[in-house]
PDB file of C-alpha atoms in Angstrom:
ATOM      1  CA  MET A   1       0.000   0.000   0.000  1.00  0.00           C
ATOM      2  CA  TYR A   2       1.188   3.526  -0.814  1.00  0.00           C
ATOM      3  CA  ASN A   3       2.862   5.171   2.167  1.00  0.00           C
ATOM      4  CA  ILE A   4       0.884   8.171   3.400  1.00  0.00           C
ATOM      5  CA  THR A   5       3.077  10.909   4.831  1.00  0.00           C
ATOM      6  CA  LYS A   6       1.934  13.472   7.359  1.00  0.00           C
ATOM      7  CA  LEU A   7       2.223  16.076   4.626  1.00  0.00           C
ATOM      8  CA  SER A   8      -0.105  14.232   2.257  1.00  0.00           C
ATOM      9  CA  LEU A   9      -2.541  13.617   5.101  1.00  0.00           C
ATOM     10  CA  GLN A  10      -2.499  17.290   6.065  1.00  0.00           C
ATOM     11  CA  TYR A  11      -3.218  18.486   2.533  1.00  0.00           C
ATOM     12  CA  ILE A  12      -5.527  15.522   2.030  1.00  0.00           C
ATOM     13  CA  HIS A  13      -5.216  15.285  -1.778  1.00  0.00           C
ATOM     14  CA  SER A  14      -4.996  11.816  -3.247  1.00  0.00           C
ATOM     15  CA  HIS A  15      -1.944  10.988  -5.334  1.00  0.00           C
ATOM     16  CA  VAL A  16      -1.767   8.872  -8.471  1.00  0.00           C
ATOM     17  CA  GLN A  17       0.549   6.412  -6.682  1.00  0.00           C
ATOM     18  CA  GLU A  18      -1.855   6.111  -3.757  1.00  0.00           C
ATOM     19  CA  ILE A  19      -4.874   5.403  -5.964  1.00  0.00           C
ATOM     20  CA  SER A  20      -2.818   3.080  -8.170  1.00  0.00           C
ATOM     21  CA  ALA A  21      -1.907   0.999  -5.121  1.00  0.00           C
ATOM     22  CA  VAL A  22      -5.602   0.647  -4.294  1.00  0.00           C
ATOM     23  CA  ILE A  23      -6.672  -0.228  -7.841  1.00  0.00           C
ATOM     24  CA  GLU A  24      -3.811  -2.654  -8.518  1.00  0.00           C
ATOM     25  CA  HIS A  25      -4.946  -4.760  -5.550  1.00  0.00           C
ATOM     26  CA  LEU A  26      -8.484  -5.128  -6.894  1.00  0.00           C
ATOM     27  CA  PRO A  27      -9.309  -8.862  -7.004  1.00  0.00           C
ATOM     28  CA  SER A  28     -10.410 -10.377 -10.285  1.00  0.00           C
ATOM     29  CA  GLY A  29     -13.707 -12.155 -10.798  1.00  0.00           C
ATOM     30  CA  LYS A  30     -15.717 -10.111  -8.296  1.00  0.00           C
ATOM     31  CA  ALA A  31     -19.338  -9.341  -9.143  1.00  0.00           C
ATOM     32  CA  PRO A  32     -19.998  -5.671 -10.000  1.00  0.00           C
ATOM     33  CA  GLY A  33     -22.505  -3.399  -8.329  1.00  0.00           C
ATOM     34  CA  ILE A  34     -25.768  -2.192  -9.806  1.00  0.00           C
ATOM     35  CA  ASP A  35     -23.876  -0.074 -12.375  1.00  0.00           C
ATOM     36  CA  GLY A  36     -22.330  -3.187 -13.971  1.00  0.00           C
ATOM     37  CA  ILE A  37     -18.772  -1.780 -13.847  1.00  0.00           C
ATOM     38  CA  ASP A  38     -16.399  -4.532 -12.696  1.00  0.00           C
ATOM     39  CA  ASN A  39     -12.830  -4.500 -11.384  1.00  0.00           C
ATOM     40  CA  LEU A  40     -11.284  -5.404 -14.740  1.00  0.00           C
ATOM     41  CA  LEU A  41     -12.834  -2.353 -16.389  1.00  0.00           C
ATOM     42  CA  ILE A  42     -11.622  -0.098 -13.561  1.00  0.00           C
ATOM     43  CA  LYS A  43      -8.072  -1.451 -13.944  1.00  0.00           C
ATOM     44  CA  THR A  44      -8.170  -0.972 -17.716  1.00  0.00           C
ATOM     45  CA  ILE A  45      -9.415   2.611 -17.452  1.00  0.00           C
ATOM     46  CA  HIS A  46      -6.804   3.493 -14.830  1.00  0.00           C
ATOM     47  CA  LYS A  47      -4.009   1.939 -16.880  1.00  0.00           C
ATOM     48  CA  CYS A  48      -4.905   4.096 -19.886  1.00  0.00           C
ATOM     49  CA  PHE A  49      -5.921   7.278 -18.035  1.00  0.00           C
ATOM     50  CA  ASN A  50      -4.330   7.258 -14.584  1.00  0.00           C
ATOM     51  CA  ASN A  51      -5.529  10.753 -13.632  1.00  0.00           C
ATOM     52  CA  ILE A  52      -9.266  10.049 -13.878  1.00  0.00           C
ATOM     53  CA  PHE A  53      -9.806   8.443 -10.481  1.00  0.00           C
ATOM     54  CA  PRO A  54      -7.405  10.688  -8.496  1.00  0.00           C
ATOM     55  CA  THR A  55      -9.174  13.706 -10.028  1.00  0.00           C
ATOM     56  CA  LEU A  56     -12.591  12.269  -9.139  1.00  0.00           C
ATOM     57  CA  PHE A  57     -11.579  11.392  -5.575  1.00  0.00           C
ATOM     58  CA  ASN A  58      -9.966  14.788  -5.004  1.00  0.00           C
ATOM     59  CA  LYS A  59     -13.130  16.499  -6.233  1.00  0.00           C
ATOM     60  CA  CYS A  60     -15.175  14.385  -3.798  1.00  0.00           C
ATOM     61  CA  LEU A  61     -12.807  15.409  -1.005  1.00  0.00           C
ATOM     62  CA  HIS A  62     -12.954  19.069  -2.001  1.00  0.00           C
ATOM     63  CA  LEU A  63     -16.764  19.061  -2.081  1.00  0.00           C
ATOM     64  CA  SER A  64     -17.111  16.682   0.898  1.00  0.00           C
ATOM     65  CA  CYS A  65     -19.485  14.706  -1.297  1.00  0.00           C
ATOM     66  CA  PHE A  66     -19.789  10.953  -1.741  1.00  0.00           C
ATOM     67  CA  PRO A  67     -22.012  10.651  -4.857  1.00  0.00           C
ATOM     68  CA  ASP A  68     -25.357   8.966  -4.158  1.00  0.00           C
ATOM     69  CA  SER A  69     -25.024   6.749  -7.235  1.00  0.00           C
ATOM     70  CA  LEU A  70     -21.823   5.225  -5.821  1.00  0.00           C
ATOM     71  CA  LYS A  71     -23.336   4.088  -2.514  1.00  0.00           C
ATOM     72  CA  ILE A  72     -26.319   2.036  -3.689  1.00  0.00           C
ATOM     73  CA  GLY A  73     -26.039  -1.553  -2.493  1.00  0.00           C
ATOM     74  CA  ASN A  74     -27.549  -4.245  -4.710  1.00  0.00           C
ATOM     75  CA  ILE A  75     -28.683  -6.976  -2.289  1.00  0.00           C
ATOM     76  CA  ILE A  76     -28.191 -10.607  -3.283  1.00  0.00           C
ATOM     77  CA  LEU A  77     -29.585 -13.301  -0.962  1.00  0.00           C
ATOM     78  CA  PHE A  78     -27.748 -16.566  -0.324  1.00  0.00           C
ATOM     79  CA  GLN A  79     -29.569 -19.368   1.453  1.00  0.00           C
ATOM     80  CA  LYS A  80     -27.722 -20.813   4.435  1.00  0.00           C
ATOM     81  CA  GLY A  81     -27.077 -24.531   4.105  1.00  0.00           C
ATOM     82  CA  GLY A  82     -29.761 -26.730   5.635  1.00  0.00           C
ATOM     83  CA  GLU A  83     -31.965 -23.798   6.663  1.00  0.00           C
ATOM     84  CA  ASP A  84     -35.729 -23.515   6.090  1.00  0.00           C
ATOM     85  CA  GLN A  85     -36.111 -21.552   2.848  1.00  0.00           C
ATOM     86  CA  ARG A  86     -39.427 -20.114   4.067  1.00  0.00           C
ATOM     87  CA  LEU A  87     -37.722 -18.122   6.849  1.00  0.00           C
ATOM     88  CA  ALA A  88     -36.078 -14.756   6.217  1.00  0.00           C
ATOM     89  CA  SER A  89     -33.374 -15.628   8.767  1.00  0.00           C
ATOM     90  CA  SER A  90     -32.312 -18.531   6.526  1.00  0.00           C
ATOM     91  CA  TYR A  91     -30.756 -16.129   4.020  1.00  0.00           C
ATOM     92  CA  ARG A  92     -27.511 -14.178   4.167  1.00  0.00           C
ATOM     93  CA  PRO A  93     -27.686 -10.810   2.375  1.00  0.00           C
ATOM     94  CA  ILE A  94     -24.629  -9.689   0.423  1.00  0.00           C
ATOM     95  CA  SER A  95     -24.449  -6.089  -0.743  1.00  0.00           C
ATOM     96  CA  LEU A  96     -22.852  -5.623  -4.159  1.00  0.00           C
ATOM     97  CA  LEU A  97     -21.552  -2.058  -4.208  1.00  0.00           C
ATOM     98  CA  PRO A  98     -20.378  -0.005  -7.213  1.00  0.00           C
ATOM     99  CA  THR A  99     -16.652  -0.613  -7.702  1.00  0.00           C
ATOM    100  CA  ILE A 100     -15.785   3.078  -8.035  1.00  0.00           C
ATOM    101  CA  GLY A 101     -17.600   3.764  -4.762  1.00  0.00           C
ATOM    102  CA  LYS A 102     -15.758   0.906  -3.071  1.00  0.00           C
ATOM    103  CA  GLU A 103     -12.413   2.324  -4.182  1.00  0.00           C
ATOM    104  CA  LEU A 104     -13.311   5.785  -2.892  1.00  0.00           C
ATOM    105  CA  GLU A 105     -14.440   4.203   0.382  1.00  0.00           C
ATOM    106  CA  LYS A 106     -11.220   2.180   0.562  1.00  0.00           C
ATOM    107  CA  PHE A 107      -9.194   5.359   0.028  1.00  0.00           C
ATOM    108  CA  MET A 108     -11.119   7.091   2.831  1.00  0.00           C
ATOM    109  CA  THR A 109     -10.705   4.092   5.133  1.00  0.00           C
ATOM    110  CA  HIS A 110      -6.968   3.970   4.453  1.00  0.00           C
ATOM    111  CA  ARG A 111      -6.675   7.630   5.461  1.00  0.00           C
ATOM    112  CA  LEU A 112      -8.816   7.125   8.579  1.00  0.00           C
ATOM    113  CA  THR A 113      -6.855   4.040   9.644  1.00  0.00           C
ATOM    114  CA  TYR A 114      -3.561   5.855   9.142  1.00  0.00           C
ATOM    115  CA  HIS A 115      -4.786   8.693  11.341  1.00  0.00           C
ATOM    116  CA  LEU A 116      -6.003   6.380  14.123  1.00  0.00           C
ATOM    117  CA  GLU A 117      -2.841   4.269  14.157  1.00  0.00           C
ATOM    118  CA  SER A 118      -0.327   7.103  13.785  1.00  0.00           C
ATOM    119  CA  THR A 119      -1.917   9.026  16.668  1.00  0.00           C
ATOM    120  CA  ASN A 120      -2.298   5.896  18.855  1.00  0.00           C
ATOM    121  CA  SER A 121      -6.000   6.640  19.092  1.00  0.00           C
ATOM    122  CA  LEU A 122      -7.096   2.999  19.299  1.00  0.00           C
ATOM    123  CA  ASN A 123      -7.061   1.158  22.614  1.00  0.00           C
ATOM    124  CA  TYR A 124      -4.195  -1.327  22.848  1.00  0.00           C
ATOM    125  CA  ARG A 125      -6.709  -4.029  23.786  1.00  0.00           C
ATOM    126  CA  GLN A 126      -8.399  -3.779  20.395  1.00  0.00           C
ATOM    127  CA  HIS A 127      -7.024  -6.752  18.429  1.00  0.00           C
ATOM    128  CA  GLY A 128      -9.648  -7.014  15.685  1.00  0.00           C
ATOM    129  CA  PHE A 129      -9.204  -5.628  12.166  1.00  0.00           C
ATOM    130  CA  ARG A 130      -5.772  -4.143  12.886  1.00  0.00           C
ATOM    131  CA  GLU A 131      -2.484  -4.712  11.114  1.00  0.00           C
ATOM    132  CA  GLY A 132      -0.131  -6.781  13.266  1.00  0.00           C
ATOM    133  CA  LYS A 133      -2.938  -7.897  15.568  1.00  0.00           C
ATOM    134  CA  SER A 134      -5.279 -10.882  15.432  1.00  0.00           C
ATOM    135  CA  VAL A 135      -7.125 -13.461  17.513  1.00  0.00           C
ATOM    136  CA  ASP A 136      -3.695 -14.972  18.256  1.00  0.00           C
ATOM    137  CA  THR A 137      -2.378 -11.772  19.848  1.00  0.00           C
ATOM    138  CA  ALA A 138      -5.625 -11.441  21.825  1.00  0.00           C
ATOM    139  CA  ILE A 139      -5.298 -14.999  23.181  1.00  0.00           C
ATOM    140  CA  ASN A 140      -1.630 -14.447  24.030  1.00  0.00           C
ATOM    141  CA  GLU A 141      -2.517 -11.314  25.997  1.00  0.00           C
ATOM    142  CA  LEU A 142      -5.279 -13.207  27.815  1.00  0.00           C
ATOM    143  CA  LEU A 143      -2.882 -16.024  28.731  1.00  0.00           C
ATOM    144  CA  ARG A 144      -0.294 -13.532  29.992  1.00  0.00           C
ATOM    145  CA  ASN A 145      -2.915 -11.882  32.195  1.00  0.00           C
ATOM    146  CA  ILE A 146      -4.023 -15.262  33.554  1.00  0.00           C
ATOM    147  CA  LYS A 147      -0.449 -16.315  34.332  1.00  0.00           C
ATOM    148  CA  THR A 148       0.277 -12.989  36.025  1.00  0.00           C
ATOM    149  CA  ALA A 149      -2.874 -13.242  38.141  1.00  0.00           C
ATOM    150  CA  ARG A 150      -2.135 -16.825  39.173  1.00  0.00           C
ATOM    151  CA  ARG A 151       1.411 -15.869  40.105  1.00  0.00           C
ATOM    152  CA  ASP A 152       0.031 -13.104  42.312  1.00  0.00           C
ATOM    153  CA  GLY A 153      -2.555 -15.411  43.883  1.00  0.00           C
ATOM    154  CA  LYS A 154      -5.516 -13.670  42.253  1.00  0.00           C
ATOM    155  CA  HIS A 155      -8.636 -15.055  40.593  1.00  0.00           C
ATOM    156  CA  VAL A 156      -9.394 -14.473  36.911  1.00  0.00           C
ATOM    157  CA  LEU A 157     -12.852 -14.103  35.386  1.00  0.00           C
ATOM    158  CA  VAL A 158     -13.254 -14.367  31.607  1.00  0.00           C
ATOM    159  CA  LEU A 159     -16.439 -12.939  30.101  1.00  0.00           C
ATOM    160  CA  SER A 160     -17.069 -13.921  26.473  1.00  0.00           C
ATOM    161  CA  ILE A 161     -19.630 -11.909  24.502  1.00  0.00           C
ATOM    162  CA  ASP A 162     -20.828 -12.493  20.946  1.00  0.00           C
ATOM    163  CA  ILE A 163     -22.484  -9.414  19.451  1.00  0.00           C
ATOM    164  CA  THR A 164     -25.108 -10.607  16.987  1.00  0.00           C
ATOM    165  CA  GLY A 165     -25.155  -8.645  13.731  1.00  0.00           C
ATOM    166  CA  ALA A 166     -22.529  -6.192  14.969  1.00  0.00           C
ATOM    167  CA  PHE A 167     -21.968  -4.472  11.615  1.00  0.00           C
ATOM    168  CA  ASP A 168     -25.659  -4.635  10.683  1.00  0.00           C
ATOM    169  CA  ASN A 169     -26.756  -2.878  13.869  1.00  0.00           C
ATOM    170  CA  LEU A 170     -24.015  -0.270  14.083  1.00  0.00           C
ATOM    171  CA  GLN A 171     -25.818   3.044  14.567  1.00  0.00           C
ATOM    172  CA  HIS A 172     -24.863   5.843  12.182  1.00  0.00           C
ATOM    173  CA  ARG A 173     -25.204   8.464  14.902  1.00  0.00           C
ATOM    174  CA  ALA A 174     -22.644   6.546  17.003  1.00  0.00           C
ATOM    175  CA  ILE A 175     -20.252   6.410  14.043  1.00  0.00           C
ATOM    176  CA  LEU A 176     -20.570  10.133  13.354  1.00  0.00           C
ATOM    177  CA  LYS A 177     -20.198  11.027  17.024  1.00  0.00           C
ATOM    178  CA  THR A 178     -16.955   9.071  17.392  1.00  0.00           C
ATOM    179  CA  LEU A 179     -15.667  10.370  14.057  1.00  0.00           C
ATOM    180  CA  ASP A 180     -16.210  13.950  15.189  1.00  0.00           C
ATOM    181  CA  ALA A 181     -14.348  13.214  18.427  1.00  0.00           C
ATOM    182  CA  SER A 182     -11.442  11.450  16.708  1.00  0.00           C
ATOM    183  CA  ALA A 183      -9.721  14.564  15.316  1.00  0.00           C
ATOM    184  CA  CYS A 184      -9.815  12.858  11.927  1.00  0.00           C
ATOM    185  CA  PRO A 185      -8.812  15.154   9.020  1.00  0.00           C
ATOM    186  CA  THR A 186     -11.781  17.390   8.269  1.00  0.00           C
ATOM    187  CA  ASN A 187     -12.335  16.398   4.640  1.00  0.00           C
ATOM    188  CA  ILE A 188     -12.238  12.686   5.439  1.00  0.00           C
ATOM    189  CA  ASN A 189     -14.634  13.242   8.346  1.00  0.00           C
ATOM    190  CA  ARG A 190     -17.073  15.158   6.140  1.00  0.00           C
ATOM    191  CA  LEU A 191     -16.806  12.563   3.389  1.00  0.00           C
ATOM    192  CA  PHE A 192     -17.775   9.813   5.851  1.00  0.00           C
ATOM    193  CA  HIS A 193     -20.729  11.970   6.918  1.00  0.00           C
ATOM    194  CA  SER A 194     -21.727  12.163   3.245  1.00  0.00           C
ATOM    195  CA  LEU A 195     -21.239   8.405   2.787  1.00  0.00           C
ATOM    196  CA  LEU A 196     -23.727   7.619   5.551  1.00  0.00           C
ATOM    197  CA  GLN A 197     -26.343  10.076   4.293  1.00  0.00           C
ATOM    198  CA  ASN A 198     -28.949   8.949   1.768  1.00  0.00           C
ATOM    199  CA  ARG A 199     -27.352   5.502   1.497  1.00  0.00           C
ATOM    200  CA  LYS A 200     -29.715   3.056  -0.197  1.00  0.00           C
ATOM    201  CA  VAL A 201     -30.070  -0.664  -0.772  1.00  0.00           C
ATOM    202  CA  THR A 202     -32.051  -2.293  -3.547  1.00  0.00           C
ATOM    203  CA  LEU A 203     -33.427  -5.816  -3.918  1.00  0.00           C
ATOM    204  CA  LEU A 204     -35.005  -7.469  -6.943  1.00  0.00           C
ATOM    205  CA  THR A 205     -38.341  -9.039  -5.948  1.00  0.00           C
ATOM    206  CA  PRO A 206     -41.061 -10.874  -7.933  1.00  0.00           C
ATOM    207  CA  GLN A 207     -43.012  -7.587  -7.874  1.00  0.00           C
ATOM    208  CA  GLY A 208     -40.083  -5.556  -9.181  1.00  0.00           C
ATOM    209  CA  ARG A 209     -37.095  -3.784  -7.680  1.00  0.00           C
ATOM    210  CA  ALA A 210     -37.551  -2.511  -4.121  1.00  0.00           C
ATOM    211  CA  THR A 211     -35.340   0.297  -2.821  1.00  0.00           C
ATOM    212  CA  LYS A 212     -35.003   1.475   0.774  1.00  0.00           C
ATOM    213  CA  GLU A 213     -32.795   3.904   2.634  1.00  0.00           C
ATOM    214  CA  GLN A 214     -30.178   2.268   4.823  1.00  0.00           C
ATOM    215  CA  LYS A 215     -30.411   4.123   8.134  1.00  0.00           C
ATOM    216  CA  GLN A 216     -28.080   1.950  10.198  1.00  0.00           C
ATOM    217  CA  GLY A 217     -25.282  -0.556   9.843  1.00  0.00           C
ATOM    218  CA  CYS A 218     -22.539  -1.104   7.296  1.00  0.00           C
ATOM    219  CA  PRO A 219     -23.369  -3.212   4.225  1.00  0.00           C
ATOM    220  CA  GLN A 220     -21.772  -6.630   3.832  1.00  0.00           C
ATOM    221  CA  GLY A 221     -19.029  -5.908   1.328  1.00  0.00           C
ATOM    222  CA  SER A 222     -18.330  -2.407   2.644  1.00  0.00           C
ATOM    223  CA  CYS A 223     -14.597  -2.007   3.305  1.00  0.00           C
ATOM    224  CA  SER A 224     -15.065   0.738   5.915  1.00  0.00           C
ATOM    225  CA  GLY A 225     -17.163  -1.458   8.230  1.00  0.00           C
ATOM    226  CA  PRO A 226     -14.270  -2.890  10.303  1.00  0.00           C
ATOM    227  CA  ALA A 227     -12.568   0.501  10.747  1.00  0.00           C
ATOM    228  CA  LEU A 228     -15.814   2.202  11.764  1.00  0.00           C
ATOM    229  CA  TRP A 229     -16.640  -0.648  14.151  1.00  0.00           C
ATOM    230  CA  ASN A 230     -13.220  -0.283  15.804  1.00  0.00           C
ATOM    231  CA  LEU A 231     -13.805   3.441  16.151  1.00  0.00           C
ATOM    232  CA  VAL A 232     -17.128   2.950  17.961  1.00  0.00           C
ATOM    233  CA  ALA A 233     -15.906  -0.028  20.035  1.00  0.00           C
ATOM    234  CA  ASN A 234     -12.889   2.021  21.088  1.00  0.00           C
ATOM    235  CA  GLU A 235     -15.122   4.211  23.242  1.00  0.00           C
ATOM    236  CA  ILE A 236     -16.274   1.116  25.149  1.00  0.00           C
ATOM    237  CA  LEU A 237     -12.740  -0.239  25.602  1.00  0.00           C
ATOM    238  CA  ASN A 238     -11.572   3.104  26.968  1.00  0.00           C
ATOM    239  CA  GLN A 239     -14.227   2.871  29.694  1.00  0.00           C
ATOM    240  CA  VAL A 240     -13.314  -0.660  30.819  1.00  0.00           C
TER     241      VAL A 240
END
């Protein structure tokens, strides 16, 4: 990934190298969003005209505007194996987002993550969705705490919680509140505000296409979901 310097973060413009690093890592064979533009087409366009997407992203940053057409999620339902097909809970919804919108969102998320990590804003106990951390580092920390407590003659209580539909139920107002408090670069902050406004999902039904506004949660397939979840969860970890 392109190395963001403090200077580039301060002036907040995207660079050709930065956008190229994002586009070059686009996986092949992924289904496109509702606009029908797939990753191969994006790569081909960028290879021939490498200023198009940096210019577009910089204009979005300048206007603090995430275009509505780039944040429409096309919902595809996959039935869970062995589940009753008559029940809504038996299906897993996948949101196919426009590729250009996903790349803009990935660019924003990269900038947000850089800010949070470079300023040590995330609680050290947050091991999920962070570079250099994983379930293994979380377990190792737990084992160290247990060993230390046993050595000191103390008892240890482990409380395990599974948050059902964490990304689906993430409240937009909580995201925006923590973003505002994070001292995130202003244009990135405003662009995330724009991303969460007027976001829609659409589903093809026997009666035609149904479209609804998405007022909470992050769509499955949204690359900013993990970073935004960490941002909101960070407030909880800081209180523990």
